[in-house]
Coordinates of C-alpha atoms in Angstrom, one line a residue:
M1 CA -5.6 -8.1 -18.8
S2 CA -6.0 -4.7 -20.4
S3 CA -8.1 -1.8 -19.3
P4 CA -11.6 -1.7 -20.8
G5 CA -11.7 0.1 -24.2
R6 CA -7.9 0.5 -24.4
E7 CA -5.4 -0.8 -26.9
E8 CA -1.9 -1.7 -26.0
A9 CA -0.6 -0.2 -29.2
G10 CA -0.1 3.5 -29.7
R11 CA 1.9 6.3 -28.3
T12 CA 2.0 6.6 -24.5
A13 CA 2.1 9.8 -22.5
L14 CA 5.8 9.7 -21.9
A15 CA 6.9 7.8 -25.0
G16 CA 10.4 8.8 -26.0
I17 CA 11.4 10.0 -22.6
K18 CA 14.6 8.4 -21.4
V19 CA 15.3 8.1 -17.7
V20 CA 18.6 7.2 -16.0
D21 CA 17.6 5.7 -12.7
L22 CA 20.1 5.5 -9.8
T23 CA 17.4 5.2 -7.2
Q24 CA 17.1 2.6 -4.4
F25 CA 14.7 1.3 -1.8
E26 CA 11.3 3.2 -2.1
A27 CA 11.3 7.0 -2.1
G28 CA 13.4 7.3 -5.3
T29 CA 12.1 4.2 -7.0
S30 CA 8.6 5.5 -6.6
I31 CA 9.6 8.5 -8.9
T32 CA 11.0 6.3 -11.6
E33 CA 8.3 3.6 -11.4
T34 CA 5.6 6.2 -11.9
L35 CA 7.5 7.5 -14.9
A36 CA 7.7 4.0 -16.3
W37 CA 4.0 3.4 -15.7
L38 CA 3.4 6.6 -17.8
G39 CA 5.4 5.2 -20.7
A40 CA 9.0 6.5 -20.1
D41 CA 12.0 4.2 -20.9
V42 CA 13.4 3.8 -17.4
I43 CA 16.9 2.3 -17.2
K44 CA 17.8 1.2 -13.8
I45 CA 21.6 1.4 -13.2
E46 CA 22.8 -1.3 -10.8
N47 CA 25.9 -2.6 -9.2
P48 CA 27.0 -5.8 -11.1
V49 CA 27.4 -7.5 -7.7
G50 CA 24.0 -8.0 -6.2
G51 CA 22.3 -5.0 -7.8
E52 CA 20.2 -2.5 -5.9
Q53 CA 19.9 -3.3 -2.2
G54 CA 16.2 -3.6 -2.4
R55 CA 16.5 -6.8 -4.4
G56 CA 17.7 -8.7 -1.3
A57 CA 15.8 -6.7 1.3
S58 CA 13.1 -8.9 3.0
T59 CA 13.4 -11.7 0.4
D60 CA 12.1 -15.1 1.5
I61 CA 14.3 -17.0 -1.1
K62 CA 18.0 -16.3 -1.1
G63 CA 19.1 -15.1 -4.5
V64 CA 15.6 -14.4 -5.7
D65 CA 14.4 -10.8 -6.0
S66 CA 12.2 -9.7 -3.1
Y67 CA 8.5 -8.9 -3.5
Y68 CA 9.5 -5.5 -2.1
F69 CA 11.7 -4.9 -5.1
M70 CA 9.2 -6.2 -7.5
L71 CA 6.5 -3.8 -6.3
L72 CA 8.8 -0.8 -6.7
N73 CA 10.5 -1.5 -10.0
A74 CA 7.8 -2.6 -12.4
N75 CA 8.1 -1.6 -16.1
K76 CA 11.8 -0.7 -15.8
R77 CA 14.8 -2.1 -17.6
S78 CA 18.0 -3.1 -15.7
V79 CA 21.6 -2.7 -16.7
T80 CA 24.7 -3.3 -14.6
L81 CA 27.5 -0.8 -14.3
N82 CA 30.4 -0.5 -11.9
L83 CA 30.5 3.2 -10.9
K84 CA 33.8 2.7 -9.0
D85 CA 35.5 1.9 -12.4
A86 CA 36.5 4.9 -14.6
R87 CA 35.0 3.1 -17.6
G88 CA 31.8 2.6 -15.8
K89 CA 31.6 6.3 -14.9
D90 CA 32.3 7.2 -18.6
M91 CA 29.5 4.9 -19.8
L92 CA 27.1 6.6 -17.3
R93 CA 28.1 10.0 -18.6
K94 CA 27.3 8.8 -22.2
L95 CA 23.9 7.5 -21.0
I96 CA 23.3 10.9 -19.2
A97 CA 24.0 12.7 -22.5
K98 CA 21.1 10.9 -24.1
A99 CA 18.7 11.1 -21.2
D100 CA 15.8 13.4 -20.3
I101 CA 15.7 12.6 -16.6
F102 CA 18.2 11.6 -14.0
A103 CA 17.0 10.4 -10.6
E104 CA 18.8 9.5 -7.3
N105 CA 18.1 9.1 -3.6
F106 CA 21.5 8.1 -2.1
A107 CA 22.4 9.1 1.4
P108 CA 23.6 12.8 1.7
G109 CA 26.9 13.4 -0.1
V110 CA 27.1 10.0 -1.9
I111 CA 26.1 11.1 -5.4
E112 CA 28.6 14.0 -5.2
K113 CA 31.4 11.6 -4.2
L114 CA 30.6 9.4 -7.2
G115 CA 31.0 12.5 -9.4
F116 CA 27.4 13.0 -10.5
S117 CA 26.2 16.1 -8.7
Y118 CA 23.5 18.2 -10.3
E119 CA 26.2 20.6 -11.5
E120 CA 28.2 17.8 -13.2
V121 CA 25.2 16.1 -14.7
S122 CA 23.7 19.4 -16.1
R123 CA 27.1 20.2 -17.6
I124 CA 27.0 17.0 -19.5
N125 CA 23.4 17.5 -20.5
P126 CA 21.8 21.0 -19.9
R127 CA 18.4 19.7 -20.9
I128 CA 18.2 17.0 -18.2
I129 CA 15.7 17.0 -15.3
Y130 CA 17.6 16.0 -12.2
A131 CA 15.4 14.5 -9.5
T132 CA 16.8 14.1 -6.0
V133 CA 15.2 13.0 -2.7
K134 CA 16.8 13.3 0.7
G135 CA 15.5 13.0 4.2
F136 CA 15.9 16.6 5.2
G137 CA 16.1 19.8 3.2
K138 CA 19.1 22.1 2.4
G139 CA 19.7 24.3 5.4
S140 CA 18.0 21.9 7.8
P141 CA 19.9 21.2 11.0
Y142 CA 19.4 17.5 10.1
E143 CA 20.5 18.0 6.4
K144 CA 23.2 15.3 6.6
H145 CA 21.2 12.8 8.6
L146 CA 20.0 9.4 7.2
A147 CA 16.3 8.9 6.8
F148 CA 13.8 6.2 6.1
D149 CA 10.0 6.3 5.8
M150 CA 9.3 6.2 9.5
I151 CA 12.0 8.9 10.3
A152 CA 10.2 11.3 7.9
Q153 CA 6.8 10.5 9.4
A154 CA 8.2 11.2 12.9
A155 CA 10.1 14.4 11.9
G156 CA 7.4 15.7 9.5
G157 CA 4.5 15.8 11.9
V158 CA 2.6 12.7 10.8
M159 CA 3.2 10.6 13.9
S160 CA 2.3 13.4 16.2
I161 CA -1.3 13.4 14.9
T162 CA -1.7 9.7 14.6
G163 CA -3.0 7.5 17.4
E164 CA -5.3 7.8 20.4
G165 CA -5.3 11.0 22.4
D166 CA -4.1 9.4 25.6
G167 CA -1.6 7.0 23.8
K168 CA 1.8 7.2 22.2
P169 CA 2.4 8.6 18.7
I170 CA 1.8 5.8 16.0
K171 CA 3.3 5.3 12.6
P172 CA 0.6 4.9 10.0
G173 CA 0.7 1.7 8.1
V174 CA 1.1 3.4 4.8
T175 CA 4.6 4.5 3.6
L176 CA 3.8 8.2 3.2
G177 CA 7.4 9.1 3.9
D178 CA 8.7 7.0 1.0
T179 CA 6.1 6.6 -1.7
G180 CA 4.4 9.9 -0.8
T181 CA 7.7 11.8 -1.2
G182 CA 8.5 10.0 -4.5
L183 CA 5.1 11.0 -5.9
H184 CA 5.6 14.6 -4.9
A185 CA 9.0 14.5 -6.7
C186 CA 7.4 13.0 -9.8
I187 CA 4.9 15.9 -10.0
G188 CA 7.9 18.2 -10.0
V189 CA 9.7 16.2 -12.7
L190 CA 6.6 16.3 -14.9
A191 CA 6.3 20.1 -14.4
A192 CA 10.0 20.6 -15.2
L193 CA 9.6 18.5 -18.4
Y194 CA 6.7 20.7 -19.5
Q195 CA 8.7 23.9 -18.7
R196 CA 11.6 22.6 -20.8
T197 CA 9.3 22.7 -23.9
A198 CA 9.3 26.5 -23.5
T199 CA 12.8 27.1 -22.2
G200 CA 14.9 24.2 -23.7
R201 CA 16.6 23.9 -20.3
G202 CA 16.5 21.2 -17.7
Q203 CA 16.5 21.9 -13.9
K204 CA 16.9 20.3 -10.5
V205 CA 13.9 18.9 -8.7
E206 CA 14.5 18.2 -5.0
V207 CA 12.1 17.1 -2.3
A208 CA 12.9 16.4 1.3
M209 CA 10.9 13.6 2.9
Q210 CA 10.3 15.8 6.0
D211 CA 8.9 18.6 3.9
A212 CA 6.6 16.3 1.9
M213 CA 5.1 15.1 5.2
V214 CA 4.2 18.7 6.1
N215 CA 2.2 18.9 2.9
Y216 CA 0.2 15.7 3.8
C217 CA -0.6 17.3 7.2
R218 CA -2.1 20.5 5.9
I219 CA -5.5 20.1 7.7
A220 CA -3.6 19.6 11.0
Y221 CA -2.3 23.1 10.6
A222 CA -5.9 24.3 10.3
S223 CA -6.3 22.8 13.8
Q224 CA -3.1 24.6 14.9
L225 CA -4.5 27.9 13.7
L226 CA -8.0 27.3 15.0
H227 CA -7.1 26.2 18.5
K228 CA -3.7 28.0 18.9
K229 CA -2.0 24.8 20.1
P230 CA -0.4 21.7 18.6
C231 CA -2.9 19.5 16.7
P232 CA -3.6 16.6 19.1
R233 CA -4.0 12.9 18.3
M234 CA -7.7 12.2 17.6
G235 CA -7.8 8.5 17.1
N236 CA -10.4 7.8 14.3
Q237 CA -11.9 11.3 14.6
V238 CA -11.0 13.9 11.9
V239 CA -8.0 16.0 13.0
L240 CA -10.1 19.1 13.4
G241 CA -12.1 17.2 16.0
T242 CA -15.4 18.9 15.1
N243 CA -17.7 16.1 14.2
A244 CA -19.6 13.1 15.5
P245 CA -19.9 10.3 14.4
S246 CA -16.5 9.8 12.9
D247 CA -15.3 6.4 14.0
V248 CA -15.1 2.7 13.2
F249 CA -17.8 0.4 14.5
K250 CA -17.7 -3.3 15.1
C251 CA -19.5 -5.6 12.7
K252 CA -20.2 -9.4 12.7
P253 CA -18.6 -11.9 12.8
G254 CA -16.1 -9.9 14.8
G255 CA -12.8 -10.5 13.0
P256 CA -9.8 -8.2 13.3
N257 CA -11.0 -6.1 10.3
D258 CA -14.7 -6.5 10.7
Y259 CA -15.4 -2.8 11.1
V260 CA -17.2 -0.1 9.2
Y261 CA -16.2 3.6 9.3
I262 CA -19.1 6.0 9.5
Y263 CA -19.0 9.7 9.1
T264 CA -21.5 12.5 8.7
S265 CA -20.7 16.0 7.4
R266 CA -20.2 18.8 9.9
A267 CA -21.7 21.2 7.3
N268 CA -25.3 20.4 8.1
N269 CA -27.6 17.8 9.6
I270 CA -28.8 16.0 6.4
Q271 CA -26.4 13.0 6.6
W272 CA -26.9 12.8 10.4
E273 CA -30.7 12.5 9.9
R274 CA -30.2 9.9 7.2
L275 CA -28.1 7.9 9.6
L276 CA -30.7 8.1 12.4
K277 CA -33.4 6.8 10.0
V278 CA -31.2 3.8 9.0
I279 CA -30.4 2.8 12.6
G280 CA -34.0 3.3 13.7
R281 CA -33.4 6.2 16.0
E282 CA -35.3 9.1 14.4
D283 CA -36.5 10.0 17.9
L284 CA -33.1 11.6 18.5
K285 CA -33.9 14.3 15.8
S286 CA -36.0 16.1 18.4
D287 CA -33.4 15.9 21.2
E288 CA -31.7 19.3 21.5
R289 CA -28.4 17.6 22.6
F290 CA -28.0 16.3 19.1
A291 CA -29.2 19.5 17.3
T292 CA -25.8 20.5 15.7
P293 CA -22.5 18.9 14.8
Q294 CA -20.8 21.0 17.5
L295 CA -23.1 19.7 20.2
R296 CA -22.8 16.1 19.0
V297 CA -19.1 16.2 19.5
K298 CA -19.6 16.7 23.2
I299 CA -21.6 13.4 23.5
V300 CA -19.7 11.3 21.0
D301 CA -19.6 8.2 23.2
E302 CA -23.4 8.1 23.6
I303 CA -23.8 8.5 19.8
N304 CA -21.3 5.8 19.1
G305 CA -23.2 3.5 21.4
Y306 CA -26.4 3.9 19.4
I307 CA -24.6 3.2 16.1
Q308 CA -22.7 0.2 17.5
A309 CA -26.0 -1.3 18.6
W310 CA -27.0 -1.3 14.9
T311 CA -23.7 -2.3 13.2
K312 CA -23.2 -5.4 15.4
D313 CA -26.0 -7.2 13.6
Y314 CA -24.5 -6.7 10.1
T315 CA -21.3 -7.6 8.3
K316 CA -19.2 -4.7 7.3
H317 CA -20.2 -5.2 3.6
E318 CA -23.9 -5.2 4.5
A319 CA -23.5 -2.1 6.7
M320 CA -21.6 -0.3 3.9
Q321 CA -24.2 -1.2 1.3
I322 CA -27.2 -0.2 3.5
L323 CA -25.7 3.1 4.7
G324 CA -24.2 4.0 1.3
E325 CA -27.5 3.5 -0.5
Q326 CA -29.2 5.9 2.0
G327 CA -26.6 8.6 1.4
V328 CA -24.5 8.1 4.6
P329 CA -20.7 8.3 4.1
C330 CA -19.2 5.0 5.2
G331 CA -16.5 2.6 4.3
A332 CA -16.0 -1.1 5.2
V333 CA -12.4 -1.7 6.6
L334 CA -11.1 -3.7 3.7
D335 CA -7.9 -5.7 4.2
T336 CA -5.1 -6.3 1.7
D337 CA -6.4 -9.8 0.8
E338 CA -9.9 -8.5 0.1
L339 CA -8.7 -5.7 -2.0
M340 CA -6.2 -7.8 -4.0
N341 CA -8.9 -10.3 -4.9
E342 CA -11.8 -7.9 -5.5
P343 CA -13.0 -8.5 -9.1
S344 CA -13.5 -4.8 -10.1
M345 CA -10.0 -4.0 -8.8
R346 CA -8.6 -6.6 -11.2
E347 CA -10.8 -5.4 -14.1
R348 CA -9.6 -1.8 -13.7
E349 CA -5.9 -3.0 -13.3
I350 CA -5.6 -1.5 -9.8
F351 CA -4.1 -4.9 -9.2
V352 CA -2.4 -6.8 -12.1
E353 CA -0.8 -10.2 -12.6
V354 CA 2.7 -10.2 -13.9
D355 CA 5.0 -13.0 -14.9
H356 CA 8.3 -12.8 -13.0
P357 CA 11.2 -14.9 -14.4
A358 CA 12.0 -16.5 -11.0
R359 CA 8.7 -16.2 -9.0
G360 CA 6.3 -16.9 -11.8
K361 CA 2.8 -15.4 -11.7
V362 CA 2.6 -12.6 -9.1
V363 CA -0.3 -10.1 -8.4
I364 CA 1.0 -6.6 -7.7
P365 CA -0.6 -3.1 -7.5
G366 CA -0.8 -1.3 -10.8
W367 CA -0.9 2.4 -11.6
P368 CA -4.1 4.0 -10.4
V369 CA -4.1 7.1 -12.6
K370 CA -5.9 6.4 -15.8
L371 CA -5.3 8.4 -19.0
S372 CA -7.8 8.2 -21.8
D373 CA -5.2 8.4 -24.5
S374 CA -2.2 6.6 -23.0
Y375 CA -2.2 3.0 -21.9
V376 CA 0.9 1.3 -20.6
P377 CA 0.6 -2.4 -19.7
V378 CA 2.2 -3.2 -16.3
K379 CA 5.2 -5.5 -16.6
S380 CA 7.3 -7.3 -14.1
S381 CA 10.4 -5.8 -12.5
P382 CA 13.6 -6.8 -14.4
I383 CA 16.1 -9.4 -13.3
L384 CA 19.5 -7.8 -12.6
G385 CA 21.2 -6.8 -15.8
A386 CA 18.5 -8.4 -18.0
D387 CA 18.7 -5.5 -20.4
N388 CA 22.4 -4.9 -20.7
A389 CA 22.5 -6.0 -24.4
D390 CA 19.4 -4.1 -25.5
V391 CA 20.1 -0.8 -23.6
Y392 CA 23.8 -0.6 -24.2
G393 CA 23.2 -1.6 -27.9
E394 CA 20.4 1.0 -28.4
W395 CA 21.9 3.9 -26.4
L396 CA 25.6 3.5 -26.8
G397 CA 25.9 1.3 -29.9
L398 CA 28.0 -1.4 -28.1
S399 CA 28.3 -4.8 -29.7
K400 CA 28.0 -8.2 -28.1
G401 CA 31.8 -8.4 -28.2
D402 CA 32.1 -5.1 -26.4
L403 CA 29.7 -6.2 -23.7
D404 CA 31.4 -9.6 -23.3
A405 CA 34.7 -7.8 -22.7
L406 CA 33.2 -5.3 -20.3
K407 CA 31.5 -8.1 -18.3
K408 CA 34.8 -10.1 -18.1
E409 CA 36.5 -7.0 -16.8
Q410 CA 33.7 -6.4 -14.2
V411 CA 32.7 -3.1 -15.6
I412 CA 29.1 -4.3 -16.2

C-alpha cells in the first residue's frame, strides 16, 4: 500500500547514497534502517556463519530470522563477508572506497581490532561519513564498559525520573537508549553529508547512549534548576510537577489499558474550565482552592476523584472523543494491537505489511517522517546473504564464478 498521492517511481531523498553497515542489535541498526527508509542503498555486512546476532535473538523458530531482526533491518541488502580472513578484509576495504557512509556499534575496541577504525576508514575514503555508537563517551570513566538499552537509560538519568515517587526507578517500555541513540546519530550523519557538499570531506559522527539520554531528559534539568535538587519521580505527573490534572483515569470496561490520560495547561485556566464543563462540575470554578494551576497541584487527589467519577462511565475512546472535541488535551491509552490495526495508521503507512521469504506476510512499523518529494516503499529485512551476487557484482564487479569460489573458501 502506498502513501496517498505518492508514486513509487522517482528519485528519493538519499538516492545514490551508499552505506556500508556493520551494525548489530538495535542502536546501530536504527541509524542504517533510517537511512534505508530515506532511500539510501544500505549494504549489511554479516558473518557468513549465522549472520548478525540479532537474527537469532528472541526468535520463536530456530533458523528463521527473529521479528526483532525484521523490525530493525527493513529496506536493507545483506551480504556475507568473513572479516577474519585477509581476503574478506580486502573486499570490505573496496566497498568502503565506494561508500558514502560507514556505520558500526560494536563493543569498545572491537572495530579497531578488526582494522577499521575511523583513521583507517577515512584513509581509504576521505569523503566517508563514519558513524559510531557506544554506551559511554570518550573520557567517561565507563568508556570501556558494555551497554544495552536499559544500561543507558539507567546511567543517562531516564530511570531516575520514571516511576512513582515512593517506588523504585522504572525502565520505560520504549527503547530510548537504543533507537533513541540511533536516531540522534542519524541526524548527525545527515548533517555531515550536507557539510560534505561544501567541504568535500567526510567526518566522524559519534554518539554515546548515555549522552543521548541526557538530551531526552532536558525538562528534568529545568526541574533541577527550579528546585535546586534532583528531579524526583512523578508518576504520571509532568516532571516539573506543576499542574493538575495530569494523570490517567480508569474507563469502562476496566481492562489493563482501559485508561484515558487527561491534562490541562498550566499556562492559564481555559482548559481547566472546559474540563469542568464536560464533567458537570462547573461549580468548582468559583471555589478559590481551584483558582490557579499552582493551587490545584496541592489538592490533586481531590481533583482526580472528580474526574474519575466521570471517566468510569465511558470507554477510553468515548472519553477521548468527548474531551477532545471540547478542547481538553487527552489521550486514550492505546495498546500495540489497537495501534497496529487502526485503519488510518495503515493508510498512512505508520504500519505496513511486508512479505518475508520465510515468515510470509508480516505487519511492521514503517517510517513516520513523510517527505513530499521522496517516497520509499517499505521492504522486508533481507535473508542472510541474499544480495551477495547483486552487491558484489554492482560494487566490485565480481562474477558468479568469483563468488562461487569465495563461498567455497568461506570468505563470503
